[in-house]
Amino acid sequence: MTQTPVPIAGQPTRTGNGVDIRNPFSGELVATVPLCGAEEVDRACRGAAAVFARGGFAQHRRIAVLEGASRALAERAENLARQMTRESAKPIRMARAEVGRAVDTLAFSAACARELCGEMVAAEASEAGAGKLAFALRLPIGPIAAITPFNFPINLVAHKIGPAIAAGCPVILKPAPQTPLSAIALVDLLVEQGMPADWISVVTDRGKEAAEPLVAHDIPRLVTFTGSSRVGWAIAAAAPRKRVALELGSNAPVIVDADADLVRVAAKVKVAAFAGAGQSCISVQRIIAHADIHDRLRDLLAAEIDTLVCGDPAVEATDVGPPIRAAECERYAAWIAEACERGGRVIAGGRADGRIFLPTLVDDVPVDSRLWREEVFGPVVGMRTYETFEEALALANHGTLKLHAGIFTRDIGKALAAARHLDFGGVLINNVPTFRLDQQPYGGIADGGNTREGPAHAIREMTDLRFVSLEP
C-alpha cells in the first residue's frame, strides 16, 4: 500500500520503510504511514525552530484558525469518526462522541487565545517601585514536542495542538503508532483553515524510532506526553533540562456508600468501566462498596454486564470492541488468574472471545494483586467491601496511580471529606471517575502525572512570563 505522507517542515514526506495500520477487530490493512527516525525528527525540529524565529502567525490569526477548525471538525464529524473506528476499533458511537469533544477542545483553545495576555505588577506597592510601571508579558516558550496515545486519537491530539496554537508554539507531533491517521487528518484540517503548513510537523513510527530522538533533541522546549506512567517518567528522566508535562495512568476507584442509588451506580459503571474496552486512563477499575450493599451492587453490575453488546465496533449497537493489541487479552487473563489465586472470584466474563475480551467483574480482589495496584487498561473491574468510611478512603488511596476517584453518597459530610482526603487530581462526587470536562484542570498526582491539561491550563505550561519594568 502506498504510504500516507506526513507533513514535516511543511513538506509531504514519505520514507523508505513504512508502518502498517491495521483494524484491531478485522485485521484489515487500513493504511501505511512512514517509519520516521532521527533524520526526520531533526528536520521537523529544525523546521519548528525556523518557524518560531520567523514569527508572523499573529494572535488574531491563530484564533481564526482554531475557530474555523472547530467548525470544520463538526461538519466532518461522521467521516472522522468512521476513520477513527477503522484504525482504533473504538465503537462508532464513542468515536462520534470523541469528535464532538475535540470540537469543544478547539473552541476552548480559541477562547483562551482571545484572553491570552500578561499581567500588571503593583510596582508602587514597594518603595523601590515608586514611579515605575511594571508588568509581565506571557510569551510562547518555543517549539513543543507532543506525544499522544491511541485511545483518544483526535481529542487528546487536540488537547496538545489546540493550546500550542493558542500560545503561539510550533509543534512536532508524534502520534501513537496504532492511530496516526486521525492526527494527520486534524493537522490537515488546521492547515485548510489557515495555519501555516510548516507550523506542525508529524513524525510517525512503531513506538520508539521517532519518539526517542524527539525527546532527546535540544530544540523542543517542552515535551508534553500522555500515556503510561512507566514511559512518562522515563521521558522526564531523559530530559532533565526541559519542561516535561505528563498526563499518565490510573486505576480509578469509586466508593459506593450504603445510601447510594445502586441502580444509578450500576448503570454508570457499565459505561465507565467497559465502553471502549476499558481503554481509558480514568476507566473505572476498582469498586469499593459498603458491606450493607455490596452483594446487591455486585448482582446489579453483573446484570448490566449481560446487556453489553460485544463485537464489530463499526456496528451501531456495539458497546465493547477489541483491545488495541490482541496480546492484551493474555495480560488481562493473567492478572485475573493472579487475583483469583489469592482469593478473588470471577462474577462475569474473565476470558477472551475471539479478539474481544469479555467485560469482566472480579469480586474480593486482593489489595496486593496487580488487578488492584496497577493499571489494567482493559474491560476488567475489581470489587472489595468496606465497613467504615475511613477504610473506604484508605482502600481508594492505596497505590500511586492517582488521576481521578469517584464517590456515590447522599451524606454531604462524607462528600466533603472525600473531596479533601481522596488523594487524586480530581474527585467526582455522585459520579464515576471516568467523567471529564475538556475545559477542566485535568491531571494526576504521584505516578498519575505532574501537570494539568484543559486549554487554559496547558497554555500556562506552554508560555513563560517575562517581567518588564519601565521607568520614565
Coordinates of C-alpha atoms in Angstrom, one line a residue:
M1 CA 0.0 0.0 0.0
T2 CA 1.3 3.5 -0.9
Q3 CA 2.4 5.4 2.2
T4 CA 0.1 8.2 3.5
P5 CA 2.6 11.1 3.7
V6 CA 3.2 13.1 6.9
P7 CA 3.9 16.8 7.0
I8 CA 7.4 17.6 8.1
A9 CA 8.6 21.2 8.0
G10 CA 5.8 22.0 5.5
Q11 CA 6.6 19.2 3.1
P12 CA 4.6 15.9 2.5
T13 CA 7.1 13.2 3.5
R14 CA 7.4 9.5 2.8
T15 CA 10.3 7.3 3.9
G16 CA 12.0 4.1 2.7
N17 CA 10.1 2.0 5.2
G18 CA 6.5 2.1 6.3
V19 CA 4.3 1.2 9.3
D20 CA 1.1 -0.7 8.6
I21 CA -2.0 0.4 10.4
R22 CA -4.5 -2.4 10.8
N23 CA -8.0 -2.5 12.1
P24 CA -7.7 -4.3 15.5
F25 CA -11.1 -6.0 15.0
S26 CA -10.8 -7.3 11.4
G27 CA -7.1 -7.2 10.9
E28 CA -7.7 -5.3 7.7
L29 CA -4.8 -3.1 6.4
V30 CA -6.2 0.4 6.7
A31 CA -3.1 2.4 5.7
T32 CA 0.6 2.6 5.7
V33 CA 2.5 5.6 7.1
P34 CA 6.2 6.5 7.0
L35 CA 8.6 5.0 9.5
C36 CA 10.3 8.1 10.8
G37 CA 13.6 8.2 12.7
A38 CA 16.3 10.6 13.9
E39 CA 16.7 12.2 10.4
E40 CA 13.0 13.1 10.1
V41 CA 12.9 14.3 13.7
D42 CA 15.9 16.5 13.2
R43 CA 14.3 18.1 10.1
A44 CA 11.0 18.6 11.9
C45 CA 12.7 20.2 14.9
R46 CA 14.8 22.5 12.8
G47 CA 11.8 23.4 10.8
A48 CA 9.9 24.3 14.0
A49 CA 12.8 26.4 15.2
A50 CA 12.8 28.3 11.9
V51 CA 9.0 28.8 12.1
F52 CA 9.3 30.2 15.6
A53 CA 12.1 32.5 14.6
R54 CA 10.2 33.7 11.6
G55 CA 7.1 34.6 13.6
G56 CA 4.2 36.1 11.7
F57 CA 1.4 33.7 13.0
A58 CA -0.3 36.5 14.9
Q59 CA -2.7 36.0 17.8
H60 CA -5.8 37.1 15.8
R61 CA -4.8 34.6 13.0
R62 CA -4.3 31.8 15.5
I63 CA -7.8 32.5 16.9
A64 CA -9.3 32.4 13.4
V65 CA -7.6 29.1 12.6
L66 CA -8.9 27.4 15.9
E67 CA -12.4 28.7 15.5
G68 CA -12.5 27.6 11.8
A69 CA -11.1 24.2 12.6
S70 CA -13.7 23.7 15.4
R71 CA -16.5 24.4 12.9
A72 CA -14.9 22.3 10.1
L73 CA -14.4 19.4 12.5
A74 CA -18.1 19.4 13.4
E75 CA -19.1 19.4 9.8
R76 CA -16.8 16.4 9.0
A77 CA -17.6 14.5 12.3
E78 CA -19.1 11.4 10.7
N79 CA -16.2 10.7 8.3
L80 CA -13.6 11.3 11.0
A81 CA -15.4 9.1 13.5
R82 CA -15.6 6.3 11.0
Q83 CA -11.9 6.7 10.2
M84 CA -11.1 6.6 14.0
T85 CA -13.2 3.4 14.3
R86 CA -11.2 1.7 11.4
E87 CA -7.8 2.4 12.9
S88 CA -8.5 2.1 16.6
A89 CA -11.6 -0.2 16.8
K90 CA -13.3 2.4 19.1
P91 CA -17.1 1.7 18.9
I92 CA -18.6 4.1 16.4
R93 CA -20.9 5.8 18.9
M94 CA -17.9 6.5 21.1
A95 CA -15.9 7.8 18.2
R96 CA -18.7 10.3 17.3
A97 CA -18.7 11.5 20.9
E98 CA -14.9 11.9 20.8
V99 CA -15.0 14.1 17.7
G100 CA -17.6 16.2 19.4
R101 CA -15.3 16.7 22.4
A102 CA -12.5 17.7 20.1
V103 CA -14.8 20.3 18.5
D104 CA -15.1 21.7 22.0
T105 CA -11.4 21.4 22.8
L106 CA -10.5 23.5 19.8
A107 CA -13.2 26.1 20.6
F108 CA -12.0 26.4 24.2
S109 CA -8.4 26.8 22.8
A110 CA -9.7 29.7 20.7
A111 CA -11.5 31.3 23.6
C112 CA -8.3 31.1 25.7
A113 CA -6.3 32.6 22.9
R114 CA -8.7 35.6 22.9
E115 CA -7.8 36.2 26.6
L116 CA -4.1 35.4 26.4
C117 CA -2.2 38.3 27.9
G118 CA 0.2 39.1 30.6
E119 CA -0.4 40.8 34.0
M120 CA 0.3 44.1 35.7
V121 CA 2.6 44.2 38.7
A122 CA 1.9 46.6 41.5
A123 CA 5.3 48.3 41.4
E124 CA 4.5 51.2 43.7
A125 CA 3.4 48.8 46.4
S126 CA 7.0 48.8 47.5
E127 CA 9.2 51.8 48.0
A128 CA 11.7 50.6 45.4
G129 CA 9.0 50.6 42.7
A130 CA 7.9 54.2 43.2
G131 CA 7.5 56.0 39.9
K132 CA 7.9 52.8 37.9
L133 CA 5.5 50.9 35.7
A134 CA 5.8 47.1 35.9
F135 CA 4.1 44.3 34.1
A136 CA 4.7 40.7 32.9
L137 CA 4.3 39.6 29.3
R138 CA 3.1 36.0 28.7
L139 CA 5.2 34.7 25.7
P140 CA 5.3 31.3 23.9
I141 CA 8.2 29.2 25.1
G142 CA 9.1 27.9 21.6
P143 CA 8.8 24.6 19.8
I144 CA 6.9 21.9 21.6
A145 CA 7.2 18.1 21.3
A146 CA 3.8 16.4 21.7
I147 CA 3.5 12.6 22.1
T148 CA -0.1 11.3 22.1
P149 CA -1.8 7.9 22.9
F150 CA -4.0 5.7 20.8
N151 CA -7.2 5.6 23.0
F152 CA -8.4 9.2 22.1
P153 CA -6.7 9.7 18.8
I154 CA -8.4 13.0 17.9
N155 CA -9.3 14.7 21.2
L156 CA -6.0 14.1 23.0
V157 CA -4.2 15.4 19.9
A158 CA -6.4 18.4 20.0
H159 CA -5.5 18.9 23.7
K160 CA -1.9 19.3 22.7
I161 CA -2.2 21.1 19.4
G162 CA -5.0 23.5 20.3
P163 CA -3.3 25.1 23.3
A164 CA 0.0 25.2 21.4
I165 CA -1.5 27.2 18.6
A166 CA -3.3 29.4 21.1
A167 CA 0.0 30.0 22.9
G168 CA 2.0 30.6 19.7
C169 CA 4.2 27.5 19.8
P170 CA 5.1 25.3 16.8
V171 CA 4.7 21.6 17.3
I172 CA 6.4 18.4 16.5
L173 CA 3.7 15.8 16.9
K174 CA 4.4 12.1 17.5
P175 CA 1.1 10.3 17.5
A176 CA 0.5 6.7 18.7
P177 CA 1.8 4.2 16.2
Q178 CA -1.6 2.5 16.1
T179 CA -3.7 5.6 15.3
P180 CA -1.7 8.2 13.3
L181 CA -4.4 8.8 10.7
S182 CA -6.7 10.8 13.0
A183 CA -3.8 13.0 14.0
I184 CA -2.8 13.6 10.3
A185 CA -6.4 14.4 9.4
L186 CA -6.6 17.0 12.2
V187 CA -3.4 18.7 11.2
D188 CA -4.6 18.8 7.6
L189 CA -7.8 20.4 8.7
L190 CA -5.9 23.1 10.6
V191 CA -3.8 23.9 7.5
E192 CA -7.0 24.2 5.5
Q193 CA -8.2 26.8 8.0
G194 CA -5.1 28.9 7.5
M195 CA -2.5 27.5 9.8
P196 CA 1.0 27.8 8.1
A197 CA 1.8 24.4 6.6
D198 CA 5.1 24.2 8.4
W199 CA 3.7 25.1 11.9
I200 CA 3.1 21.5 12.8
S201 CA 5.2 18.5 11.8
V202 CA 4.1 14.9 12.3
V203 CA 6.6 12.1 12.8
T204 CA 5.2 8.5 12.8
D205 CA 6.9 5.4 14.0
R206 CA 6.4 2.0 15.6
G207 CA 6.8 3.4 19.1
K208 CA 10.4 4.4 19.7
E209 CA 12.1 5.2 16.4
A210 CA 10.9 8.8 16.3
A211 CA 9.9 9.2 20.0
E212 CA 13.4 8.7 21.5
P213 CA 15.3 11.2 19.2
L214 CA 12.4 13.7 19.7
V215 CA 12.7 13.6 23.5
A216 CA 16.5 13.9 23.2
H217 CA 16.5 16.7 20.6
D218 CA 17.7 20.0 22.0
I219 CA 15.2 22.2 20.1
P220 CA 11.9 21.4 21.8
R221 CA 11.5 23.5 25.0
L222 CA 8.6 21.4 26.3
V223 CA 7.7 17.7 25.9
T224 CA 4.0 17.0 26.6
F225 CA 3.2 13.4 26.9
T226 CA 0.0 11.4 27.5
G227 CA 0.5 7.7 28.1
S228 CA 1.7 5.1 30.6
S229 CA 3.4 6.0 33.8
R230 CA 6.4 3.9 33.0
V231 CA 7.1 5.7 29.7
G232 CA 6.2 9.1 31.1
W233 CA 8.6 9.1 33.9
A234 CA 11.3 7.6 31.6
I235 CA 10.8 10.7 29.4
A236 CA 11.2 13.0 32.4
A237 CA 14.4 11.3 33.4
A238 CA 15.7 11.5 29.8
A239 CA 15.0 15.2 29.5
P240 CA 16.0 16.8 32.9
R241 CA 16.6 20.3 31.5
K242 CA 13.3 20.5 29.6
R243 CA 9.9 21.3 30.8
V244 CA 8.0 17.9 30.8
A245 CA 4.3 17.8 31.1
L246 CA 3.0 14.3 31.9
E247 CA -0.6 13.0 31.9
L248 CA -0.3 9.4 32.9
G249 CA -2.1 6.4 34.2
S250 CA -4.6 5.4 36.8
N251 CA -6.6 2.6 38.3
A252 CA -9.6 4.7 39.1
P253 CA -11.6 3.8 42.2
V254 CA -15.2 4.5 43.1
I255 CA -16.5 4.4 46.6
V256 CA -20.2 3.4 46.9
D257 CA -21.7 4.3 50.2
A258 CA -24.6 2.4 51.8
D259 CA -27.1 5.2 51.0
A260 CA -26.2 5.4 47.2
D261 CA -28.7 4.8 44.4
L262 CA -27.4 1.5 43.3
V263 CA -29.3 1.2 40.1
R264 CA -27.8 4.5 39.0
V265 CA -24.4 3.5 40.1
A266 CA -24.5 0.2 38.2
A267 CA -25.8 1.9 35.0
K268 CA -22.9 4.5 35.2
V269 CA -20.2 1.9 35.9
K270 CA -21.4 -0.2 33.0
V271 CA -20.4 2.6 30.6
A272 CA -17.4 4.0 32.6
A273 CA -15.7 0.6 33.1
F274 CA -16.4 -1.2 29.8
A275 CA -17.0 1.2 26.9
G276 CA -14.1 1.3 24.6
A277 CA -12.9 -1.9 26.1
G278 CA -11.9 -0.1 29.2
Q279 CA -9.0 1.6 27.4
S280 CA -9.2 4.9 29.2
C281 CA -6.8 6.1 32.0
I282 CA -9.8 7.0 34.1
S283 CA -11.9 4.0 33.3
V284 CA -13.5 2.6 36.5
Q285 CA -11.2 -0.2 37.7
R286 CA -11.8 -0.5 41.4
I287 CA -15.2 -0.5 43.2
I288 CA -15.2 -0.1 47.0
A289 CA -18.7 -1.0 48.2
H290 CA -20.1 -0.7 51.7
A291 CA -20.8 -4.1 53.3
D292 CA -24.5 -3.5 53.6
I293 CA -25.0 -3.0 49.8
H294 CA -22.0 -4.9 48.3
D295 CA -23.9 -8.0 47.3
R296 CA -26.8 -6.1 45.7
L297 CA -24.5 -3.8 43.8
R298 CA -22.5 -6.8 42.6
D299 CA -25.6 -8.5 41.3
L300 CA -26.8 -5.3 39.6
L301 CA -23.4 -4.9 37.9
A302 CA -23.5 -8.5 36.7
A303 CA -26.9 -7.9 35.2
E304 CA -25.7 -4.7 33.5
I305 CA -22.7 -6.6 32.0
D306 CA -25.1 -9.1 30.5
T307 CA -26.7 -6.2 28.5
L308 CA -23.4 -5.1 26.9
V309 CA -23.1 -5.8 23.1
C310 CA -19.6 -7.0 22.2
G311 CA -18.5 -7.2 18.6
D312 CA -17.7 -5.2 15.5
P313 CA -17.1 -1.6 16.6
A314 CA -18.4 -0.3 13.2
V315 CA -21.9 -1.6 14.2
E316 CA -24.1 1.0 15.8
A317 CA -25.2 -1.3 18.7
T318 CA -21.7 -2.3 19.8
D319 CA -20.6 -1.3 23.2
V320 CA -17.3 -3.2 23.5
G321 CA -14.8 -3.9 20.8
P322 CA -11.3 -5.5 20.9
P323 CA -8.3 -4.0 22.7
I324 CA -5.8 -2.2 20.5
R325 CA -3.4 -5.2 20.6
A326 CA -4.5 -8.8 20.7
A327 CA -1.8 -9.6 23.2
E328 CA -3.6 -7.5 25.8
C329 CA -6.1 -10.3 26.2
E330 CA -3.4 -12.6 27.6
R331 CA -2.3 -10.0 30.1
Y332 CA -5.9 -9.4 31.3
A333 CA -6.3 -13.1 31.8
A334 CA -3.0 -13.4 33.7
W335 CA -3.9 -10.6 36.1
I336 CA -7.3 -12.1 36.7
A337 CA -5.8 -15.5 37.4
E338 CA -3.4 -14.0 39.9
A339 CA -6.2 -12.2 41.7
C340 CA -8.2 -15.4 41.9
E341 CA -5.3 -17.5 43.2
R342 CA -5.2 -15.0 46.1
G343 CA -8.9 -15.2 46.8
G344 CA -10.7 -13.2 44.1
R345 CA -13.8 -14.6 42.3
V346 CA -14.9 -14.0 38.7
I347 CA -18.5 -12.9 38.7
A348 CA -18.8 -12.2 35.0
G349 CA -16.6 -12.6 31.9
G350 CA -13.0 -13.4 32.7
R351 CA -12.0 -14.7 29.2
A352 CA -11.5 -13.7 25.6
D353 CA -14.0 -14.4 22.9
G354 CA -12.0 -14.2 19.6
R355 CA -10.4 -10.8 19.5
I356 CA -12.6 -9.4 22.3
F357 CA -12.1 -9.7 26.0
L358 CA -15.5 -10.1 27.6
P359 CA -16.4 -7.4 30.2
T360 CA -15.3 -8.8 33.5
L361 CA -16.2 -8.3 37.1
V362 CA -14.0 -9.8 39.8
D363 CA -15.1 -9.8 43.5
D364 CA -12.9 -9.8 46.6
V365 CA -9.8 -8.6 44.7
P366 CA -6.7 -8.8 47.0
V367 CA -5.1 -5.4 47.6
D368 CA -1.6 -6.9 46.8
S369 CA -2.7 -8.1 43.3
R370 CA -1.8 -6.3 40.1
L371 CA -5.5 -6.0 39.4
W372 CA -5.8 -3.7 42.4
R373 CA -2.4 -2.0 42.4
E374 CA -1.6 -1.4 38.7
E375 CA -3.5 -0.1 35.7
V376 CA -5.3 -2.9 33.8
F377 CA -6.3 -0.6 30.9
G378 CA -9.0 -3.0 29.8
P379 CA -12.6 -4.1 30.4
V380 CA -11.9 -5.6 33.9
V381 CA -13.3 -4.3 37.2
G382 CA -12.4 -5.5 40.7
M383 CA -14.6 -5.1 43.9
R384 CA -13.9 -5.0 47.6
T385 CA -16.1 -4.4 50.6
Y386 CA -15.6 -1.8 53.4
E387 CA -17.1 -1.4 56.8
T388 CA -16.1 2.2 57.8
F389 CA -15.7 5.3 55.7
E390 CA -12.1 5.7 56.8
E391 CA -11.4 2.2 55.5
A392 CA -13.0 3.1 52.1
L393 CA -10.8 6.2 51.8
A394 CA -7.7 4.1 52.6
L395 CA -8.6 1.5 50.0
A396 CA -9.2 4.1 47.4
N397 CA -5.9 5.9 48.2
H398 CA -3.9 2.7 48.1
G399 CA -1.3 2.9 45.4
T400 CA 0.4 5.7 43.4
L401 CA -1.7 6.0 40.2
K402 CA -3.8 9.0 41.1
L403 CA -5.8 10.7 38.4
H404 CA -9.5 10.6 39.3
A405 CA -11.6 9.0 42.0
G406 CA -15.3 8.9 42.5
I407 CA -17.8 8.5 45.4
F408 CA -21.5 8.0 45.5
T409 CA -23.1 9.1 48.7
R410 CA -26.0 11.2 50.0
D411 CA -24.1 12.3 53.0
I412 CA -22.7 15.8 52.4
G413 CA -20.2 15.4 55.2
K414 CA -18.7 12.3 53.6
A415 CA -18.8 14.0 50.2
L416 CA -16.8 17.0 51.5
A417 CA -14.4 14.7 53.4
A418 CA -13.8 12.7 50.2
A419 CA -13.0 15.9 48.4
R420 CA -10.3 16.7 50.9
H421 CA -9.0 13.3 51.7
L422 CA -9.1 11.3 48.4
D423 CA -5.5 11.9 47.2
F424 CA -6.2 12.3 43.5
G425 CA -6.0 15.0 40.8
G426 CA -9.8 15.0 40.6
V427 CA -12.7 13.8 42.8
L428 CA -16.1 13.2 41.3
I429 CA -19.0 13.3 43.8
N430 CA -22.0 11.2 42.8
N431 CA -20.3 10.4 39.5
V432 CA -17.9 7.9 38.1
P433 CA -14.2 9.0 37.9
T434 CA -14.4 8.5 34.2
F435 CA -16.1 11.8 33.8
R436 CA -14.0 14.6 32.3
L437 CA -14.8 18.1 31.1
D438 CA -12.4 19.2 28.4
Q439 CA -12.1 22.7 29.9
Q440 CA -11.3 21.4 33.4
P441 CA -7.9 21.3 35.0
Y442 CA -7.3 17.6 34.3
G443 CA -4.3 15.6 35.5
G444 CA -2.9 13.4 38.2
I445 CA -0.5 13.4 41.1
A446 CA 2.2 10.9 42.2
D447 CA 2.6 8.4 39.4
G448 CA -0.5 9.8 37.7
G449 CA 1.2 12.8 36.3
N450 CA 2.7 16.2 37.0
T451 CA 0.6 18.7 35.1
R452 CA -2.9 19.8 34.3
E453 CA -4.5 19.8 30.9
G454 CA -7.5 21.6 29.6
P455 CA -6.7 24.5 27.2
A456 CA -6.4 27.3 29.8
H457 CA -4.1 25.2 31.9
A458 CA -2.0 23.7 29.1
I459 CA -1.4 27.2 27.8
R460 CA 0.3 28.2 31.0
E461 CA 2.8 25.3 30.6
M462 CA 3.4 26.5 27.0
T463 CA 4.2 30.1 27.9
D464 CA 6.7 32.0 30.0
L465 CA 6.2 35.2 32.0
R466 CA 8.7 37.9 31.1
F467 CA 8.9 40.7 33.7
V468 CA 9.2 44.2 32.4
S469 CA 9.9 47.4 34.4
L470 CA 9.5 50.8 32.8
E471 CA 10.9 54.0 34.2
P472 CA 10.4 57.5 32.7

